[in-house]
Amino acid sequence: MIPIAKPYLTKKEAKAAYDTILTGWITQGPRVAEFEQKFAAYTGAKYAVAVSNCTTALHLAMIVAGVGPDDEVICPSLSYIATANAIKYTGAKPVFAEINPANYNLDAADVEKRINAKTKAILLVHQIGMPADIDRFKELASKHNLKLIEDAACAAGSSYKEAKIGSHSELVCFSFHPRKVISTGDGGMITTNNEDYYNRLRLLRQHGMSVNDRTRHESSKVIFEDHLEVGYNYRLTDIQAAVGIQQLEKLDWIIAKRKKIAKRYHKAFKNIGCLQLPVEKKGYFSNYQSYSIYLKDNCPVSRNELMQKMLDAGISTRRGIMTSHRETAYKKEYEGLSLPVSEKASDQSIILPLYIPMKEEDIQKVIDTFTSLLK
Ligand SMILES: Cc1ncc(COP(=O)(O)O)c(C=O)c1O
């Protein structure tokens, strides 16, 4: 069976985890601090704060941006449900906007239509690693006095206008789940250039504690901590951070390899008329976290049939990105909401296997099987 994805982990990651375990410091400590410093340097952001996953990153980003009950936050419905859930955790309401089918990212004109007096923020997703037009959304946020938060769960290593995602705005959240291009098992990071946000994020991820464990441990004087506000346990462990440091060193190399496979798919499918392939416009550099293809209406086979036939041939695929407003958790509250572009993108897209190292014969098998099923 050809899987849909696989994390690229080597003996180096295993050794880093092993060595960390033997130091005796296994949760948030020196390796987390090192991972943060290296991730900030990689993205070009001033600060980075490591947390347990991207959902908790988004939750904390919402809090420091001042999002709370009675506020509205505009986000795409076409995203993993964690995007909407992070807004919900604060008591605010996710307001779902349409996407541009060319890149699966928010449609700025549709977002603007949904802004009202309750709108507090825009949560911009770089879907499956394809950067959204950040400048356009920065303009929109500043015009309407809104906060802009980036959900870059899938976009580690992607760039927008020659700068890495993570460096463009005040709150950018990343995931290191195994489906992402680099992984720490689970894990997340928030990058920011805002010192006040940085300090508050560090407090909130560890129960609002005024002095962290490492500072107390290293102090020659007895210090007592205070808990300055109600915080959370959203810590990343040092074992995960040690793995993350190794993964980060490989990130650009991993992306280069992924892009080669994406190029192979592109070349093989570009003349099949019923397909709309991903497009990287100038200034938009995708890490190809996923390779998603949109099946136009003239496709001779339905998306679900295609997925089944691929599976029968030993190839795993996934449906297109979900729409949150049609999931049971949100369906009742959003009854009557129609987002035809998002719904169609979700129902008519298929994600093909993409991971490294992917054997040449497996790449060819995906290409041949997919092509023959579309004839
Ligand atoms: C767009 C998006 N946001 C948020 C998340 C949540 O990330 P995590 O699993 O690290 O909490 C995901 C995960 O798939 C995602 O794709």
mmCIF file of C-alpha atoms and ligand atoms in Angstrom:
data_model
loop_
_atom_site.group_PDB
_atom_site.id
_atom_site.type_symbol
_atom_site.label_atom_id
_atom_site.label_comp_id
_atom_site.label_asym_id
_atom_site.label_seq_id
_atom_site.Cartn_x
_atom_site.Cartn_y
_atom_site.Cartn_z
ATOM 1 C CA MET A 1 0.000 0.000 0.000
ATOM 2 C CA ILE A 2 1.334 3.431 -0.920
ATOM 3 C CA PRO A 3 0.514 5.680 2.055
ATOM 4 C CA ILE A 4 -0.734 9.244 1.761
ATOM 5 C CA ALA A 5 2.079 10.666 3.905
ATOM 6 C CA LYS A 6 4.999 9.666 6.105
ATOM 7 C CA PRO A 7 7.145 11.763 8.425
ATOM 8 C CA TYR A 8 10.821 11.861 7.448
ATOM 9 C CA LEU A 9 12.561 10.821 10.663
ATOM 10 C CA THR A 10 16.053 9.341 10.868
ATOM 11 C CA LYS A 11 18.474 7.944 13.425
ATOM 12 C CA LYS A 12 19.519 11.540 14.118
ATOM 13 C CA GLU A 13 16.081 12.360 15.525
ATOM 14 C CA ALA A 14 16.062 9.081 17.482
ATOM 15 C CA LYS A 15 19.498 9.849 18.952
ATOM 16 C CA ALA A 16 18.496 13.413 19.832
ATOM 17 C CA ALA A 17 15.434 12.106 21.712
ATOM 18 C CA TYR A 18 17.525 9.403 23.418
ATOM 19 C CA ASP A 19 20.230 11.856 24.495
ATOM 20 C CA THR A 20 17.620 14.263 25.844
ATOM 21 C CA ILE A 21 15.953 11.556 27.892
ATOM 22 C CA LEU A 22 19.299 10.735 29.479
ATOM 23 C CA THR A 23 19.892 14.364 30.515
ATOM 24 C CA GLY A 24 16.962 13.999 32.900
ATOM 25 C CA TRP A 25 15.358 17.241 31.658
ATOM 26 C CA ILE A 26 12.469 16.007 29.604
ATOM 27 C CA THR A 27 9.824 18.707 29.452
ATOM 28 C CA GLN A 28 10.078 22.409 28.490
ATOM 29 C CA GLY A 29 13.706 23.306 29.170
ATOM 30 C CA PRO A 30 16.974 23.886 27.287
ATOM 31 C CA ARG A 31 16.018 21.970 24.112
ATOM 32 C CA VAL A 32 12.734 23.896 23.837
ATOM 33 C CA ALA A 33 14.640 27.182 24.228
ATOM 34 C CA GLU A 34 17.075 26.103 21.500
ATOM 35 C CA PHE A 35 14.293 24.978 19.161
ATOM 36 C CA GLU A 36 12.513 28.318 19.635
ATOM 37 C CA GLN A 37 15.644 30.330 18.956
ATOM 38 C CA LYS A 38 16.424 28.280 15.818
ATOM 39 C CA PHE A 39 12.846 28.391 14.543
ATOM 40 C CA ALA A 40 12.714 32.187 15.003
ATOM 41 C CA ALA A 41 16.030 32.539 13.141
ATOM 42 C CA TYR A 42 14.797 30.232 10.352
ATOM 43 C CA THR A 43 11.561 32.150 9.783
ATOM 44 C CA GLY A 44 13.081 35.591 10.318
ATOM 45 C CA ALA A 45 10.705 36.371 13.184
ATOM 46 C CA LYS A 46 11.993 38.082 16.315
ATOM 47 C CA TYR A 47 10.548 35.515 18.730
ATOM 48 C CA ALA A 48 9.140 31.990 18.716
ATOM 49 C CA VAL A 49 7.179 30.265 21.478
ATOM 50 C CA ALA A 50 6.893 26.470 21.405
ATOM 51 C CA VAL A 51 3.620 24.865 22.479
ATOM 52 C CA SER A 52 2.020 21.427 22.486
ATOM 53 C CA ASN A 53 0.378 21.654 19.017
ATOM 54 C CA CYS A 54 -1.027 24.159 16.546
ATOM 55 C CA THR A 55 -4.525 24.081 18.037
ATOM 56 C CA THR A 56 -3.153 25.312 21.372
ATOM 57 C CA ALA A 57 -0.960 27.804 19.470
ATOM 58 C CA LEU A 58 -4.084 29.213 17.805
ATOM 59 C CA HIS A 59 -5.945 29.306 21.111
ATOM 60 C CA LEU A 60 -3.183 31.339 22.773
ATOM 61 C CA ALA A 61 -2.873 33.586 19.711
ATOM 62 C CA MET A 62 -6.602 34.348 19.998
ATOM 63 C CA ILE A 63 -6.238 35.220 23.694
ATOM 64 C CA VAL A 64 -3.270 37.563 23.274
ATOM 65 C CA ALA A 65 -5.014 39.227 20.320
ATOM 66 C CA GLY A 66 -7.845 40.018 22.743
ATOM 67 C CA VAL A 67 -10.479 37.735 21.183
ATOM 68 C CA GLY A 68 -13.218 36.848 23.666
ATOM 69 C CA PRO A 69 -16.929 36.146 24.114
ATOM 70 C CA ASP A 70 -19.233 38.152 21.798
ATOM 71 C CA ASP A 71 -16.433 38.742 19.298
ATOM 72 C CA GLU A 72 -16.443 37.379 15.782
ATOM 73 C CA VAL A 73 -13.416 36.042 13.944
ATOM 74 C CA ILE A 74 -13.513 35.527 10.185
ATOM 75 C CA CYS A 75 -11.889 32.322 8.964
ATOM 76 C CA PRO A 76 -12.335 29.795 6.164
ATOM 77 C CA SER A 77 -14.743 26.919 6.684
ATOM 78 C CA LEU A 78 -12.523 24.994 4.261
ATOM 79 C CA SER A 79 -9.849 24.094 6.784
ATOM 80 C CA TYR A 80 -9.118 21.441 9.335
ATOM 81 C CA ILE A 81 -11.718 21.899 12.094
ATOM 82 C CA ALA A 82 -9.043 23.039 14.590
ATOM 83 C CA THR A 83 -9.067 26.468 12.891
ATOM 84 C CA ALA A 84 -12.688 27.096 13.891
ATOM 85 C CA ASN A 85 -12.366 25.289 17.236
ATOM 86 C CA ALA A 86 -9.579 27.606 18.430
ATOM 87 C CA ILE A 87 -11.953 30.559 17.952
ATOM 88 C CA LYS A 88 -14.748 28.705 19.766
ATOM 89 C CA TYR A 89 -12.524 28.022 22.799
ATOM 90 C CA THR A 90 -12.455 31.778 23.526
ATOM 91 C CA GLY A 91 -16.261 32.073 23.415
ATOM 92 C CA ALA A 92 -16.061 34.008 20.135
ATOM 93 C CA LYS A 93 -17.934 33.032 16.973
ATOM 94 C CA PRO A 94 -16.181 31.748 13.862
ATOM 95 C CA VAL A 95 -17.624 33.533 10.816
ATOM 96 C CA PHE A 96 -16.925 31.378 7.794
ATOM 97 C CA ALA A 97 -15.911 33.092 4.574
ATOM 98 C CA GLU A 98 -15.425 31.789 1.058
ATOM 99 C CA ILE A 99 -12.165 30.711 -0.480
ATOM 100 C CA ASN A 100 -10.523 31.273 -3.803
ATOM 101 C CA PRO A 101 -10.614 27.860 -5.534
ATOM 102 C CA ALA A 102 -7.288 28.557 -7.261
ATOM 103 C CA ASN A 103 -5.340 28.315 -4.000
ATOM 104 C CA TYR A 104 -7.861 27.112 -1.367
ATOM 105 C CA ASN A 105 -7.181 30.299 0.640
ATOM 106 C CA LEU A 106 -9.571 33.001 1.869
ATOM 107 C CA ASP A 107 -11.207 35.277 -0.681
ATOM 108 C CA ALA A 108 -10.474 38.833 0.505
ATOM 109 C CA ALA A 109 -13.575 40.365 -1.106
ATOM 110 C CA ASP A 110 -15.839 37.826 0.596
ATOM 111 C CA VAL A 111 -14.058 38.387 3.924
ATOM 112 C CA GLU A 112 -14.619 42.131 3.679
ATOM 113 C CA LYS A 113 -18.354 41.616 3.129
ATOM 114 C CA ARG A 114 -18.575 39.717 6.427
ATOM 115 C CA ILE A 115 -16.850 42.367 8.588
ATOM 116 C CA ASN A 116 -19.143 44.079 11.094
ATOM 117 C CA ALA A 117 -18.925 45.844 14.469
ATOM 118 C CA LYS A 118 -18.349 42.549 16.281
ATOM 119 C CA THR A 119 -15.452 41.421 14.100
ATOM 120 C CA LYS A 120 -12.241 41.299 16.095
ATOM 121 C CA ALA A 121 -9.835 39.359 13.905
ATOM 122 C CA ILE A 122 -9.177 37.535 10.664
ATOM 123 C CA LEU A 123 -7.706 34.046 10.922
ATOM 124 C CA LEU A 124 -5.860 33.529 7.662
ATOM 125 C CA VAL A 125 -4.974 29.938 6.771
ATOM 126 C CA HIS A 126 -2.125 29.038 4.395
ATOM 127 C CA GLN A 127 -3.930 25.956 3.235
ATOM 128 C CA ILE A 128 -1.869 22.830 2.569
ATOM 129 C CA GLY A 129 1.246 24.992 2.569
ATOM 130 C CA MET A 130 0.203 27.416 -0.204
ATOM 131 C CA PRO A 131 0.737 30.965 1.086
ATOM 132 C CA ALA A 132 -2.263 33.280 1.142
ATOM 133 C CA ASP A 133 -1.884 36.888 -0.036
ATOM 134 C CA ILE A 134 -0.754 38.184 3.370
ATOM 135 C CA ASP A 135 -0.339 41.821 2.256
ATOM 136 C CA ARG A 136 -3.937 41.979 1.044
ATOM 137 C CA PHE A 137 -5.188 40.714 4.419
ATOM 138 C CA LYS A 138 -2.851 43.010 6.347
ATOM 139 C CA GLU A 139 -4.356 45.933 4.430
ATOM 140 C CA LEU A 140 -7.868 44.701 5.175
ATOM 141 C CA ALA A 141 -7.108 44.204 8.867
ATOM 142 C CA SER A 142 -5.583 47.629 9.194
ATOM 143 C CA LYS A 143 -8.443 49.314 7.264
ATOM 144 C CA HIS A 144 -11.017 47.829 9.671
ATOM 145 C CA ASN A 145 -8.846 47.889 12.794
ATOM 146 C CA LEU A 146 -8.749 44.108 13.138
ATOM 147 C CA LYS A 147 -6.095 41.696 14.336
ATOM 148 C CA LEU A 148 -4.579 39.359 11.778
ATOM 149 C CA ILE A 149 -3.620 35.865 12.924
ATOM 150 C CA GLU A 150 -2.026 33.360 10.545
ATOM 151 C CA ASP A 151 -2.839 29.663 10.745
ATOM 152 C CA ALA A 152 0.359 28.329 9.207
ATOM 153 C CA ALA A 153 -0.195 24.800 10.541
ATOM 154 C CA CYS A 154 0.804 23.350 7.168
ATOM 155 C CA ALA A 155 3.185 26.093 6.030
ATOM 156 C CA ALA A 156 6.552 25.626 7.777
ATOM 157 C CA GLY A 157 9.162 26.512 5.151
ATOM 158 C CA SER A 158 6.721 28.099 2.688
ATOM 159 C CA SER A 159 7.457 31.696 1.690
ATOM 160 C CA TYR A 160 5.553 34.734 0.594
ATOM 161 C CA LYS A 161 7.294 37.450 -1.419
ATOM 162 C CA GLU A 162 10.743 36.002 -0.700
ATOM 163 C CA ALA A 163 10.283 35.896 3.100
ATOM 164 C CA LYS A 164 9.481 32.796 5.093
ATOM 165 C CA ILE A 165 5.996 32.376 6.531
ATOM 166 C CA GLY A 166 6.291 33.372 10.175
ATOM 167 C CA SER A 167 7.980 36.691 9.547
ATOM 168 C CA HIS A 168 5.139 38.768 8.074
ATOM 169 C CA SER A 169 2.676 39.407 10.864
ATOM 170 C CA GLU A 170 2.324 39.473 14.642
ATOM 171 C CA LEU A 171 0.909 36.019 15.360
ATOM 172 C CA VAL A 172 1.750 33.031 13.177
ATOM 173 C CA CYS A 173 0.932 29.475 14.341
ATOM 174 C CA PHE A 174 2.622 26.281 13.108
ATOM 175 C CA SER A 175 1.997 22.542 13.541
ATOM 176 C CA PHE A 176 4.479 19.683 13.815
ATOM 177 C CA HIS A 177 1.884 16.909 13.538
ATOM 178 C CA PRO A 178 3.176 13.907 11.504
ATOM 179 C CA ARG A 179 1.112 14.990 8.461
ATOM 180 C CA LYS A 180 3.160 18.204 8.271
ATOM 181 C CA VAL A 181 6.471 18.565 6.423
ATOM 182 C CA ILE A 182 8.450 18.346 9.668
ATOM 183 C CA SER A 183 7.222 16.666 12.821
ATOM 184 C CA THR A 184 7.876 16.351 16.521
ATOM 185 C CA GLY A 185 5.094 13.764 16.941
ATOM 186 C CA ASP A 186 2.744 16.505 18.014
ATOM 187 C CA GLY A 187 3.922 20.039 18.527
ATOM 188 C CA GLY A 188 3.381 23.666 17.676
ATOM 189 C CA MET A 189 5.083 27.063 17.501
ATOM 190 C CA ILE A 190 3.946 30.674 17.494
ATOM 191 C CA THR A 191 6.181 33.300 15.910
ATOM 192 C CA THR A 192 5.808 36.981 16.695
ATOM 193 C CA ASN A 193 7.691 40.249 16.430
ATOM 194 C CA ASN A 194 5.726 41.753 19.316
ATOM 195 C CA GLU A 195 7.526 41.588 22.671
ATOM 196 C CA ASP A 196 4.354 41.971 24.745
ATOM 197 C CA TYR A 197 2.726 39.077 22.898
ATOM 198 C CA TYR A 198 5.894 37.030 23.343
ATOM 199 C CA ASN A 199 5.965 37.540 27.101
ATOM 200 C CA ARG A 200 2.255 36.808 27.538
ATOM 201 C CA LEU A 201 2.381 33.696 25.334
ATOM 202 C CA ARG A 202 5.212 32.319 27.479
ATOM 203 C CA LEU A 203 3.166 32.906 30.614
ATOM 204 C CA LEU A 204 -0.045 31.441 29.249
ATOM 205 C CA ARG A 205 1.493 28.216 27.975
ATOM 206 C CA GLN A 206 2.680 27.377 31.480
ATOM 207 C CA HIS A 207 -0.198 28.076 33.861
ATOM 208 C CA GLY A 208 0.517 31.831 33.997
ATOM 209 C CA MET A 209 3.615 31.078 36.082
ATOM 210 C CA SER A 210 5.827 34.126 36.706
ATOM 211 C CA VAL A 211 9.117 32.157 36.911
ATOM 212 C CA ASN A 212 9.675 29.112 34.745
ATOM 213 C CA ASP A 213 11.097 25.809 35.999
ATOM 214 C CA ARG A 214 14.443 26.307 34.337
ATOM 215 C CA THR A 215 15.028 29.723 35.919
ATOM 216 C CA ARG A 216 14.157 28.352 39.363
ATOM 217 C CA HIS A 217 16.354 25.325 38.789
ATOM 218 C CA GLU A 218 19.344 27.409 37.734
ATOM 219 C CA SER A 219 18.989 30.033 40.477
ATOM 220 C CA SER A 220 21.427 30.078 43.391
ATOM 221 C CA LYS A 221 18.766 31.844 45.461
ATOM 222 C CA VAL A 222 15.415 30.475 46.531
ATOM 223 C CA ILE A 223 12.710 31.971 44.319
ATOM 224 C CA PHE A 224 8.965 31.485 44.613
ATOM 225 C CA GLU A 225 6.737 31.655 41.615
ATOM 226 C CA ASP A 226 3.410 33.443 41.407
ATOM 227 C CA HIS A 227 0.625 32.580 38.974
ATOM 228 C CA LEU A 228 -0.258 35.867 37.368
ATOM 229 C CA GLU A 229 -3.357 34.783 35.471
ATOM 230 C CA VAL A 230 -5.261 31.621 34.678
ATOM 231 C CA GLY A 231 -3.056 29.895 32.136
ATOM 232 C CA TYR A 232 -2.821 26.496 30.487
ATOM 233 C CA ASN A 233 -0.528 23.533 30.270
ATOM 234 C CA TYR A 234 0.375 23.850 26.597
ATOM 235 C CA ARG A 235 4.050 22.948 27.004
ATOM 236 C CA LEU A 236 6.164 21.151 24.412
ATOM 237 C CA THR A 237 8.548 18.570 25.879
ATOM 238 C CA ASP A 238 12.323 18.749 25.527
ATOM 239 C CA ILE A 239 12.213 15.299 23.902
ATOM 240 C CA GLN A 240 9.975 16.663 21.141
ATOM 241 C CA ALA A 241 12.054 19.840 20.818
ATOM 242 C CA ALA A 242 15.234 17.777 20.375
ATOM 243 C CA VAL A 243 13.522 15.997 17.468
ATOM 244 C CA GLY A 244 12.301 19.367 16.137
ATOM 245 C CA ILE A 245 15.827 20.812 16.083
ATOM 246 C CA GLN A 246 16.967 17.919 13.873
ATOM 247 C CA GLN A 247 13.887 18.259 11.651
ATOM 248 C CA LEU A 248 14.384 21.986 11.217
ATOM 249 C CA GLU A 249 17.901 21.411 9.897
ATOM 250 C CA LYS A 250 16.404 19.285 7.128
ATOM 251 C CA LEU A 251 13.376 21.429 6.367
ATOM 252 C CA ASP A 252 14.615 23.132 3.196
ATOM 253 C CA TRP A 253 16.059 19.873 1.902
ATOM 254 C CA ILE A 254 12.776 18.055 2.589
ATOM 255 C CA ILE A 255 10.846 20.761 0.724
ATOM 256 C CA ALA A 256 13.196 20.592 -2.263
ATOM 257 C CA LYS A 257 12.584 16.834 -2.470
ATOM 258 C CA ARG A 258 8.813 17.254 -2.091
ATOM 259 C CA LYS A 259 8.777 19.855 -4.834
ATOM 260 C CA LYS A 260 10.476 17.437 -7.209
ATOM 261 C CA ILE A 261 7.636 14.940 -6.716
ATOM 262 C CA ALA A 262 5.036 17.704 -7.073
ATOM 263 C CA LYS A 263 6.715 18.695 -10.352
ATOM 264 C CA ARG A 264 6.509 15.096 -11.586
ATOM 265 C CA TYR A 265 2.763 15.050 -10.853
ATOM 266 C CA HIS A 266 2.332 18.407 -12.502
ATOM 267 C CA LYS A 267 4.125 17.354 -15.660
ATOM 268 C CA ALA A 268 2.181 14.096 -15.873
ATOM 269 C CA PHE A 269 -1.274 15.623 -15.316
ATOM 270 C CA LYS A 270 -1.028 19.057 -16.940
ATOM 271 C CA ASN A 271 -2.695 17.999 -20.164
ATOM 272 C CA ILE A 272 -5.635 16.200 -18.569
ATOM 273 C CA GLY A 273 -8.417 18.657 -19.265
ATOM 274 C CA CYS A 274 -10.685 17.824 -16.337
ATOM 275 C CA LEU A 275 -8.060 18.590 -13.686
ATOM 276 C CA GLN A 276 -7.171 21.820 -11.993
ATOM 277 C CA LEU A 277 -3.655 21.478 -10.599
ATOM 278 C CA PRO A 278 -2.060 23.567 -7.844
ATOM 279 C CA VAL A 279 -0.439 26.755 -9.124
ATOM 280 C CA GLU A 280 2.428 28.580 -7.431
ATOM 281 C CA LYS A 281 2.209 32.167 -8.584
ATOM 282 C CA LYS A 282 5.346 34.327 -8.553
ATOM 283 C CA GLY A 283 6.117 35.280 -4.952
ATOM 284 C CA TYR A 284 4.183 32.333 -3.541
ATOM 285 C CA PHE A 285 6.437 29.416 -2.606
ATOM 286 C CA SER A 286 4.607 26.336 -1.343
ATOM 287 C CA ASN A 287 6.180 23.580 0.749
ATOM 288 C CA TYR A 288 3.688 21.140 -0.861
ATOM 289 C CA GLN A 289 2.463 19.854 2.479
ATOM 290 C CA SER A 290 -0.181 18.174 0.310
ATOM 291 C CA TYR A 291 -0.725 17.784 -3.416
ATOM 292 C CA SER A 292 -4.420 18.438 -3.931
ATOM 293 C CA ILE A 293 -6.107 18.256 -7.331
ATOM 294 C CA TYR A 294 -9.503 19.729 -8.119
ATOM 295 C CA LEU A 295 -11.697 17.609 -10.413
ATOM 296 C CA LYS A 296 -13.703 19.810 -12.742
ATOM 297 C CA ASP A 297 -17.341 19.065 -13.593
ATOM 298 C CA ASN A 298 -16.354 17.318 -16.842
ATOM 299 C CA CYS A 299 -14.404 14.628 -15.001
ATOM 300 C CA PRO A 300 -15.460 11.147 -16.232
ATOM 301 C CA VAL A 301 -15.299 9.697 -12.738
ATOM 302 C CA SER A 302 -16.548 11.015 -9.403
ATOM 303 C CA ARG A 303 -14.047 11.935 -6.713
ATOM 304 C CA ASN A 304 -15.226 9.194 -4.327
ATOM 305 C CA GLU A 305 -15.145 6.568 -7.050
ATOM 306 C CA LEU A 306 -11.651 7.691 -7.961
ATOM 307 C CA MET A 307 -10.525 7.388 -4.332
ATOM 308 C CA GLN A 308 -11.982 3.871 -4.104
ATOM 309 C CA LYS A 309 -10.340 2.777 -7.344
ATOM 310 C CA MET A 310 -6.996 4.183 -6.221
ATOM 311 C CA LEU A 311 -7.361 2.315 -2.931
ATOM 312 C CA ASP A 312 -8.240 -0.886 -4.812
ATOM 313 C CA ALA A 313 -4.980 -0.418 -6.716
ATOM 314 C CA GLY A 314 -3.059 -0.084 -3.436
ATOM 315 C CA ILE A 315 -2.801 3.716 -3.324
ATOM 316 C CA SER A 316 -4.037 5.746 -0.419
ATOM 317 C CA THR A 317 -5.596 9.136 -1.174
ATOM 318 C CA ARG A 318 -7.584 11.647 0.899
ATOM 319 C CA ARG A 319 -10.655 13.731 0.235
ATOM 320 C CA GLY A 320 -10.121 17.464 -0.254
ATOM 321 C CA ILE A 321 -9.934 19.694 2.789
ATOM 322 C CA MET A 322 -13.063 19.463 4.940
ATOM 323 C CA THR A 323 -15.596 22.239 5.421
ATOM 324 C CA SER A 324 -16.174 22.928 9.121
ATOM 325 C CA HIS A 325 -19.725 24.275 8.746
ATOM 326 C CA ARG A 326 -20.915 20.871 7.430
ATOM 327 C CA GLU A 327 -19.351 18.836 10.254
ATOM 328 C CA THR A 328 -21.724 17.624 12.969
ATOM 329 C CA ALA A 329 -20.079 19.854 15.599
ATOM 330 C CA TYR A 330 -21.049 23.006 13.642
ATOM 331 C CA LYS A 331 -23.900 21.902 11.377
ATOM 332 C CA LYS A 332 -26.778 22.987 13.603
ATOM 333 C CA GLU A 333 -25.375 26.408 14.432
ATOM 334 C CA TYR A 334 -24.632 27.142 10.774
ATOM 335 C CA GLU A 335 -27.773 25.653 9.276
ATOM 336 C CA GLY A 336 -28.634 27.498 6.087
ATOM 337 C CA LEU A 337 -25.092 28.781 5.536
ATOM 338 C CA SER A 338 -24.120 28.190 1.945
ATOM 339 C CA LEU A 339 -20.495 28.398 0.835
ATOM 340 C CA PRO A 340 -20.708 26.898 -2.652
ATOM 341 C CA VAL A 341 -17.083 27.483 -3.638
ATOM 342 C CA SER A 342 -15.725 25.907 -0.443
ATOM 343 C CA GLU A 343 -18.185 23.032 -0.610
ATOM 344 C CA LYS A 344 -17.282 22.241 -4.189
ATOM 345 C CA ALA A 345 -13.555 22.500 -3.469
ATOM 346 C CA SER A 346 -14.009 20.055 -0.606
ATOM 347 C CA ASP A 347 -16.216 17.604 -2.499
ATOM 348 C CA GLN A 348 -14.295 17.608 -5.765
ATOM 349 C CA SER A 349 -10.686 17.563 -4.631
ATOM 350 C CA ILE A 350 -8.427 14.606 -4.091
ATOM 351 C CA ILE A 351 -5.087 14.540 -2.286
ATOM 352 C CA LEU A 352 -2.394 12.249 -3.701
ATOM 353 C CA PRO A 353 0.453 10.554 -1.799
ATOM 354 C CA LEU A 354 3.457 12.805 -1.280
ATOM 355 C CA TYR A 355 6.261 12.058 1.158
ATOM 356 C CA ILE A 356 9.962 11.432 1.157
ATOM 357 C CA PRO A 357 11.657 9.197 0.393
ATOM 358 C CA MET A 358 8.974 8.099 -2.092
ATOM 359 C CA LYS A 359 10.235 5.311 -4.313
ATOM 360 C CA GLU A 360 10.440 6.064 -8.019
ATOM 361 C CA GLU A 361 8.231 3.063 -8.805
ATOM 362 C CA ASP A 362 5.601 4.332 -6.341
ATOM 363 C CA ILE A 363 5.560 7.813 -7.883
ATOM 364 C CA GLN A 364 5.150 6.210 -11.301
ATOM 365 C CA LYS A 365 2.406 3.907 -10.032
ATOM 366 C CA VAL A 366 0.427 6.876 -8.668
ATOM 367 C CA ILE A 367 0.848 8.701 -11.992
ATOM 368 C CA ASP A 368 -0.093 5.714 -14.153
ATOM 369 C CA THR A 369 -3.067 4.617 -12.058
ATOM 370 C CA PHE A 370 -4.475 8.120 -11.675
ATOM 371 C CA THR A 371 -4.057 8.895 -15.374
ATOM 372 C CA SER A 372 -5.643 5.632 -16.527
ATOM 373 C CA LEU A 373 -8.667 6.130 -14.242
ATOM 374 C CA LEU A 374 -9.341 9.506 -15.796
ATOM 375 C CA LYS A 375 -9.399 8.241 -19.368
HETATM 376 C C1 LIG B 1 -5.030 24.413 8.897
HETATM 377 C C2 LIG B 1 -4.820 23.694 10.191
HETATM 378 N N1 LIG B 1 -4.940 24.365 11.338
HETATM 379 C C3 LIG B 1 -4.723 23.764 12.521
HETATM 380 C C4 LIG B 1 -4.391 22.430 12.610
HETATM 381 C C5 LIG B 1 -4.190 21.788 13.942
HETATM 382 O O1 LIG B 1 -2.857 21.406 14.139
HETATM 383 P P1 LIG B 1 -2.458 20.429 15.341
HETATM 384 O O2 LIG B 1 -2.841 19.050 14.955
HETATM 385 O O3 LIG B 1 -0.972 20.614 15.479
HETATM 386 O O4 LIG B 1 -3.176 20.913 16.553
HETATM 387 C C6 LIG B 1 -4.251 21.694 11.431
HETATM 388 C C7 LIG B 1 -3.893 20.268 11.481
HETATM 389 O O5 LIG B 1 -4.070 19.504 10.583
HETATM 390 C C8 LIG B 1 -4.471 22.328 10.190
HETATM 391 O O6 LIG B 1 -4.352 21.671 9.023
#
